[in-house]
PDB file of C-alpha atoms in Angstrom:
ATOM      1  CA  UNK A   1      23.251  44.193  -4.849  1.00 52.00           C
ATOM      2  CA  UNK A   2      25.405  42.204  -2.667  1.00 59.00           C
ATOM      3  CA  UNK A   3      27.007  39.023  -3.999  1.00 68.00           C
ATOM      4  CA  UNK A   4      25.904  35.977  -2.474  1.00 74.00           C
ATOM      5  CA  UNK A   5      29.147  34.384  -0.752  1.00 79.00           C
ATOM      6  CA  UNK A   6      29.096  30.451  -1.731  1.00 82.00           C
ATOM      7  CA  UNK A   7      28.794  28.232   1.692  1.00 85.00           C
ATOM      8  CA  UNK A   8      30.158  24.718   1.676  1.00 89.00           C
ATOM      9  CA  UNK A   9      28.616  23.572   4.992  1.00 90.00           C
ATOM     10  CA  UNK A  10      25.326  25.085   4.024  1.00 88.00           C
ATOM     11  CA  UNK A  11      24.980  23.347   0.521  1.00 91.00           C
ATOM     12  CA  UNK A  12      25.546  19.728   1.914  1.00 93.00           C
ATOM     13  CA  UNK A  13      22.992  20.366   4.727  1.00 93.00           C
ATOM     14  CA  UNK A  14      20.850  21.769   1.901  1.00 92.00           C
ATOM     15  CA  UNK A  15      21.913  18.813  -0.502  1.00 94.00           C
ATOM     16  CA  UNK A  16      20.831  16.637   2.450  1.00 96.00           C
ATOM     17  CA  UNK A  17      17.880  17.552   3.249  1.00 96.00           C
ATOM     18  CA  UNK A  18      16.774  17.637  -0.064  1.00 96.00           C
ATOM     19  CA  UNK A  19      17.568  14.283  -0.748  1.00 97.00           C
ATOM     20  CA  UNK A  20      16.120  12.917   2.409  1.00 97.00           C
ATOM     21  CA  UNK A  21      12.518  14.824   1.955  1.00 97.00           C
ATOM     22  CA  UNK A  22      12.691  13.822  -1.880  1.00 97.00           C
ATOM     23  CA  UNK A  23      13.135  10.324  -1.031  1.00 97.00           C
ATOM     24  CA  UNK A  24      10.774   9.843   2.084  1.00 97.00           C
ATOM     25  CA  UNK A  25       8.099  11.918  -0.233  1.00 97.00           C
ATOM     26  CA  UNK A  26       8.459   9.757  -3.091  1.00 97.00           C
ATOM     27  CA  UNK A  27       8.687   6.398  -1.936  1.00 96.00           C
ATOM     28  CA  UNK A  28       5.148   7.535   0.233  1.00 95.00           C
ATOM     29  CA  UNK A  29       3.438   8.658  -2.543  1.00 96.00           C
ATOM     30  CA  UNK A  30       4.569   6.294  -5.215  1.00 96.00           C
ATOM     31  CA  UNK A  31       3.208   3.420  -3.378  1.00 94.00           C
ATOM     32  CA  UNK A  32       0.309   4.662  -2.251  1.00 93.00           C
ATOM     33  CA  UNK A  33      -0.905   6.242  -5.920  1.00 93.00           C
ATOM     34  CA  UNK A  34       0.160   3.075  -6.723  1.00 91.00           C
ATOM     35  CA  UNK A  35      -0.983   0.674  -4.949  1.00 89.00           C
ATOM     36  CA  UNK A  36      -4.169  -1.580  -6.018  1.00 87.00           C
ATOM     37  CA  UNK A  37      -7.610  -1.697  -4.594  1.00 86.00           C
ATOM     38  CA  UNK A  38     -10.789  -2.713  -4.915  1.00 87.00           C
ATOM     39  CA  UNK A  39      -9.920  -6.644  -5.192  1.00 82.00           C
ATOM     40  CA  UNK A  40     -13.082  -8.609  -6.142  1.00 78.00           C
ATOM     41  CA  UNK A  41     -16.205  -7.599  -4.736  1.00 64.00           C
TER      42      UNK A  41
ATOM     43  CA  UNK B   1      -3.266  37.914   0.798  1.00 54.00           C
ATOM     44  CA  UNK B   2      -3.111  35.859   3.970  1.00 66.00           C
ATOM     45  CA  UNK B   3      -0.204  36.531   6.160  1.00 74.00           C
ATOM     46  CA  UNK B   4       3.079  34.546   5.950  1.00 79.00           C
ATOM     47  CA  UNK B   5       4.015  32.828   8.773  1.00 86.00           C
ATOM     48  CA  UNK B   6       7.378  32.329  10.796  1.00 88.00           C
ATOM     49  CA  UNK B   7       8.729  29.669   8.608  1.00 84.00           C
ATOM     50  CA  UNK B   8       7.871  30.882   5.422  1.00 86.00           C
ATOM     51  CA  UNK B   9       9.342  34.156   5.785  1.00 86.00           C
ATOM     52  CA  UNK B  10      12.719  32.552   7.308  1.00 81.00           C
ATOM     53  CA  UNK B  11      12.234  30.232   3.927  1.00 76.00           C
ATOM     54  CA  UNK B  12      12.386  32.800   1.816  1.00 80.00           C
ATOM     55  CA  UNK B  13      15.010  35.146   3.438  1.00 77.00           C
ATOM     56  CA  UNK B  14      17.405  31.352   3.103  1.00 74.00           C
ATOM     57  CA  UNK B  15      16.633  31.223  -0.366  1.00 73.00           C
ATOM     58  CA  UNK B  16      17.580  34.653  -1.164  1.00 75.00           C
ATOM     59  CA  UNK B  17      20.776  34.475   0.811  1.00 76.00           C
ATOM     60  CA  UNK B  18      21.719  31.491  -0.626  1.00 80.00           C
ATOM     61  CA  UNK B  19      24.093  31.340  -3.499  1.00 85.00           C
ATOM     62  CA  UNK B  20      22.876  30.186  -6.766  1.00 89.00           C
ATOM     63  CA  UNK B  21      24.562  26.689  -6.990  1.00 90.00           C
ATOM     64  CA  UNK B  22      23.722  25.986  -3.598  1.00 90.00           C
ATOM     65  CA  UNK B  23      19.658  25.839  -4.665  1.00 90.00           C
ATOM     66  CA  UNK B  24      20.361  24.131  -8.323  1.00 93.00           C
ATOM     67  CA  UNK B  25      22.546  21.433  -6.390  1.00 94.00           C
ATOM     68  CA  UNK B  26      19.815  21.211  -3.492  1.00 94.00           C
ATOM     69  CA  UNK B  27      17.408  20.499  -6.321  1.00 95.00           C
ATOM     70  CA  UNK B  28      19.043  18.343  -7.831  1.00 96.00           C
ATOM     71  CA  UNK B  29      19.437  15.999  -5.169  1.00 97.00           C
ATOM     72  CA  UNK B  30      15.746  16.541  -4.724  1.00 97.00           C
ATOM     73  CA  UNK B  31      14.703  15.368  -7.765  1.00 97.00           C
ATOM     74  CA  UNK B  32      17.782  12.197  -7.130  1.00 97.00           C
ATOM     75  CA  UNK B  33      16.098  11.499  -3.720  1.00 97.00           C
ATOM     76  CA  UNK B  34      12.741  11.141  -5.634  1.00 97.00           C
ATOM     77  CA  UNK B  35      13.524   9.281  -8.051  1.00 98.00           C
ATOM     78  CA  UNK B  36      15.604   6.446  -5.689  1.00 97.00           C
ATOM     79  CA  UNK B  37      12.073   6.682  -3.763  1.00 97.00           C
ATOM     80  CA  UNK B  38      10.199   5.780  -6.761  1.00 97.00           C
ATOM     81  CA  UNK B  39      12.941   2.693  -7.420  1.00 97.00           C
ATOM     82  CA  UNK B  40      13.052   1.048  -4.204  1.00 96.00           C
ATOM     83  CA  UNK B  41       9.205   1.293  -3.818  1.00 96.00           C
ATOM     84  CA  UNK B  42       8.955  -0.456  -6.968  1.00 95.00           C
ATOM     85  CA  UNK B  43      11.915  -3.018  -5.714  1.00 95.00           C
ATOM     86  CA  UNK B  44      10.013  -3.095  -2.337  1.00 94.00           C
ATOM     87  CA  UNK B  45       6.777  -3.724  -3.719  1.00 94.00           C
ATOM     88  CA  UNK B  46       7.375  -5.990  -7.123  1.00 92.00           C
ATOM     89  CA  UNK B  47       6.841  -9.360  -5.408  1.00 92.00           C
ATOM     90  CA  UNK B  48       3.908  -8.361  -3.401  1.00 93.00           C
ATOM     91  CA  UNK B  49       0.725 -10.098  -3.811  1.00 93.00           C
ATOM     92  CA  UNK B  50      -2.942 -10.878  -1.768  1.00 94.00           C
ATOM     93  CA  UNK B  51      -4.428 -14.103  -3.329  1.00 94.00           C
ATOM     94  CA  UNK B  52      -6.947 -17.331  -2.103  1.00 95.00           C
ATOM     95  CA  UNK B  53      -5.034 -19.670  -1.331  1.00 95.00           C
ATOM     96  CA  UNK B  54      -7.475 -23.152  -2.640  1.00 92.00           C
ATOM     97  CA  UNK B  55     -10.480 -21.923  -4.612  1.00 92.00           C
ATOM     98  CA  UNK B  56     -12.073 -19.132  -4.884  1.00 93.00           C
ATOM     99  CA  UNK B  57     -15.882 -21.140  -5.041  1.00 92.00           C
ATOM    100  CA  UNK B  58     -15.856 -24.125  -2.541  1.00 92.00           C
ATOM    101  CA  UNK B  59     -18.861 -26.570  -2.872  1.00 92.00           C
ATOM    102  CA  UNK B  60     -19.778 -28.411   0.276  1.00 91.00           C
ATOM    103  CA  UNK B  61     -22.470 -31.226   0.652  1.00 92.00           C
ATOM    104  CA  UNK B  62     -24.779 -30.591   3.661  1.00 90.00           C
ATOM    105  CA  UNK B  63     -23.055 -31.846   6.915  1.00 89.00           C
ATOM    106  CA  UNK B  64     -19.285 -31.425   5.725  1.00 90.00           C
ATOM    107  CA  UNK B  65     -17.461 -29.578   7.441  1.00 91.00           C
ATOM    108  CA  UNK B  66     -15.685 -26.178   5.958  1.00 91.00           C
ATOM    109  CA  UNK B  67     -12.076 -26.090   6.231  1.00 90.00           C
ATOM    110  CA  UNK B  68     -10.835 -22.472   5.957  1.00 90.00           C
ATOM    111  CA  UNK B  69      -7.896 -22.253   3.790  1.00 92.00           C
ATOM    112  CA  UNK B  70      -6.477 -18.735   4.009  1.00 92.00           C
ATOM    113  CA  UNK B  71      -4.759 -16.143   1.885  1.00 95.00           C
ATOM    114  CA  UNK B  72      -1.154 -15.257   0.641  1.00 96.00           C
ATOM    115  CA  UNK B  73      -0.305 -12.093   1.478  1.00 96.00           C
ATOM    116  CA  UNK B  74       2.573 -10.147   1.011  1.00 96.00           C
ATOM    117  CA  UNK B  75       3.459  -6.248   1.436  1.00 95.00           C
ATOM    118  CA  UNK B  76       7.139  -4.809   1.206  1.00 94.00           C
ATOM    119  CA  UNK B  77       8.278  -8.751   0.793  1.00 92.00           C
ATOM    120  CA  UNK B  78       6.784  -9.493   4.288  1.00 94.00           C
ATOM    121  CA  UNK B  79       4.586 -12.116   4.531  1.00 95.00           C
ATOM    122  CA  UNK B  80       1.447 -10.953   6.552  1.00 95.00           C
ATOM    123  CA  UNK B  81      -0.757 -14.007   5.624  1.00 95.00           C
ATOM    124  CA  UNK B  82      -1.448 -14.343   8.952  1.00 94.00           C
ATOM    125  CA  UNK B  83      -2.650 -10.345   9.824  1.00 94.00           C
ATOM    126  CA  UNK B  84      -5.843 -11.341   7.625  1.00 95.00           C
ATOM    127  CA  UNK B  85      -9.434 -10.161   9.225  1.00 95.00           C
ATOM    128  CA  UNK B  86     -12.278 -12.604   7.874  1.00 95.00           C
ATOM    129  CA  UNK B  87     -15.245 -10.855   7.342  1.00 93.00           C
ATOM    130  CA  UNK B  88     -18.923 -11.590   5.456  1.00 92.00           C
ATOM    131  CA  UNK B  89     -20.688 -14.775   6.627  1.00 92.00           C
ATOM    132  CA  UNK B  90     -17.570 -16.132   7.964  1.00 91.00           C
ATOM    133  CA  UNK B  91     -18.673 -15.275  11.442  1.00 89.00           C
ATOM    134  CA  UNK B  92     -22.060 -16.757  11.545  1.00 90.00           C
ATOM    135  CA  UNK B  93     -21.316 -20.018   8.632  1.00 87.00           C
ATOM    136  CA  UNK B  94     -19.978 -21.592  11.692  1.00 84.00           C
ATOM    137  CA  UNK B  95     -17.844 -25.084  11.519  1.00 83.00           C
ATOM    138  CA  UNK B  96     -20.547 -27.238   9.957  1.00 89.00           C
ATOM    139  CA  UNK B  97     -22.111 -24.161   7.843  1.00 90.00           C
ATOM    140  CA  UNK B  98     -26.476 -25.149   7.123  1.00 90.00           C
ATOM    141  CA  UNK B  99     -27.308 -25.433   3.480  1.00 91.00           C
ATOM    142  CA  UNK B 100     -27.147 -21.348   1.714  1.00 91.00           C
ATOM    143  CA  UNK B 101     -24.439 -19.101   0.146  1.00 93.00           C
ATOM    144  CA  UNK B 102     -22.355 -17.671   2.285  1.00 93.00           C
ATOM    145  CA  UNK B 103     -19.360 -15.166   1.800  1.00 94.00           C
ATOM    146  CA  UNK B 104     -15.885 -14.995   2.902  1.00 95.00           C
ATOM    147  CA  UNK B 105     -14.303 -11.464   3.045  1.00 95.00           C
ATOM    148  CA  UNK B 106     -10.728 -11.311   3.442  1.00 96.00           C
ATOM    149  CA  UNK B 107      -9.182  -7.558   3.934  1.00 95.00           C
ATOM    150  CA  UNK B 108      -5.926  -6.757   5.915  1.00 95.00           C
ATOM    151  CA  UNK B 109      -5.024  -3.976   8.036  1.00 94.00           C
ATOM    152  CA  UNK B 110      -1.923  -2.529   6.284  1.00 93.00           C
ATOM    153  CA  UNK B 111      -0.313   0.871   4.453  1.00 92.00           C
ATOM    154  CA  UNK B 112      -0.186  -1.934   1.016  1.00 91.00           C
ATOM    155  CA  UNK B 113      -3.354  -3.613   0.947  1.00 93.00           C
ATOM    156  CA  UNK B 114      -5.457  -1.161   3.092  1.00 89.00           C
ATOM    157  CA  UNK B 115      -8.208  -0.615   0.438  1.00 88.00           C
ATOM    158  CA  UNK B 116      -7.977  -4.529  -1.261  1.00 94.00           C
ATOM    159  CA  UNK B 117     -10.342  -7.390  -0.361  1.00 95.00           C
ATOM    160  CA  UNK B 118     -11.160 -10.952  -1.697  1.00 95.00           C
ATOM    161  CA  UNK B 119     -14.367 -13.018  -1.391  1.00 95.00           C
ATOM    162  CA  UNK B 120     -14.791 -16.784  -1.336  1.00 94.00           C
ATOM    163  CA  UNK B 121     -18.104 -17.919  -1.897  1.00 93.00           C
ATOM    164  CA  UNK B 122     -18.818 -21.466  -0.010  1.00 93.00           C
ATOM    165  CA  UNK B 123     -22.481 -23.280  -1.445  1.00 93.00           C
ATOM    166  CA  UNK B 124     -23.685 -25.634   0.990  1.00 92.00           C
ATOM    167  CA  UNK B 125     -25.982 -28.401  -0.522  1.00 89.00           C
ATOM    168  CA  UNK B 126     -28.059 -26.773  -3.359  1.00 86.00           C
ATOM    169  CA  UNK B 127     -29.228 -23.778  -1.995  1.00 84.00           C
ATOM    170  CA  UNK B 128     -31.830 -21.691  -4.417  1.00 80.00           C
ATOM    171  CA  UNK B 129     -29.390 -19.350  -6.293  1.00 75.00           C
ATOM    172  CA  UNK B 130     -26.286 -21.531  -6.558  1.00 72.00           C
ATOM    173  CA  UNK B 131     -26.969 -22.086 -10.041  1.00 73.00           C
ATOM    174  CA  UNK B 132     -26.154 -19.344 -11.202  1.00 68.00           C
ATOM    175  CA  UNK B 133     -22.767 -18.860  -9.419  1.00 68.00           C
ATOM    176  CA  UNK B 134     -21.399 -22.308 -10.442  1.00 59.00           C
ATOM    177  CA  UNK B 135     -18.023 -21.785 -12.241  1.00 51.00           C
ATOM    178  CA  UNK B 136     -18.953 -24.705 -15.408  1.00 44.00           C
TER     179      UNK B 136
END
């Protein structure tokens, strides 16, 4: 098996993008599970 | 199986030619991003609130006029008070609501508050069924 060469440019664009989609995904999702309803019928 | 598509395949062909630390660092700034999500929607969000503003049971004699009060509303520290959609008997109570029960439904149209609503109840006079909705 061939051994995987380590890519600097790669990982930070990988780093990156994980961040961003782990963010945008979490802050989406946390406030709307979170979020209250109903109110007082 | 079903068949993978484009993206998938390309997916997995980038996660097999990737090296090892690139996917455990990627990771970890996944789970970093998600958690900094989860802060600053709780930062975002802590001072938020949707309440009457005056009370939430208003007792008019017959001939008084109603004076609509409003709501408080905040989402993502914004004020959006004045976004509020009045709904229930606020339509047809009119200015000078007749003697009956009527209800005020306040909802918003936002991402925050989307599925939230409050109700006033305004008694006009002494209506048959008001006794049983006074607060004492």
């Amino acid at each position: 098996m061939a051994k995987k060469k380590f890519s600097l440019g790669l990982t930070i664009f990988a780093c990156l993008l994980a961040l961003i989609i782990g963010f945008v995904a979490a802050f989406f999702i946390y406030t709307y599970a979170s979020r209250e309803t109903g109110g007082d019928v | 199986m079903a068949k993978k598509s484009d993206a998938q395949k390309a997916a997995e062909k980038a996660v097999k030619k990737s090296h090892p630390a690139t996917l455990i660092l990627a990771i970890l700034f996944l789970i970093v991003g998600a958690v900094a999500g989860v802060v600053l929607s709780r930062e975002l969000t802590k001072n938020d609130k949707f309440e009457l503003i005056g009370e939430k049971q208003v007792e008019l004699v017959i001939g008084e006029s109603y004076k609509e009060a409003g709501v408080k509303i905040i989402s993502f520290g914004r004020d959006i008070s004045d976004k509020v959609a009045y709904g229930g008997d606020f339509a047809t109570m009119g200015e000078i609501p007749e003697e009956g029960i009527y209800q005020i439904v306040y909802t918003v149209d936002d991402f925050r508050w989307g599925d939230y609503q409050l109700v006033r109840t305004v008694i006009v006079g002494n209506p048959e069924g008001a006794e049983g909705l006074n607060n004492g």
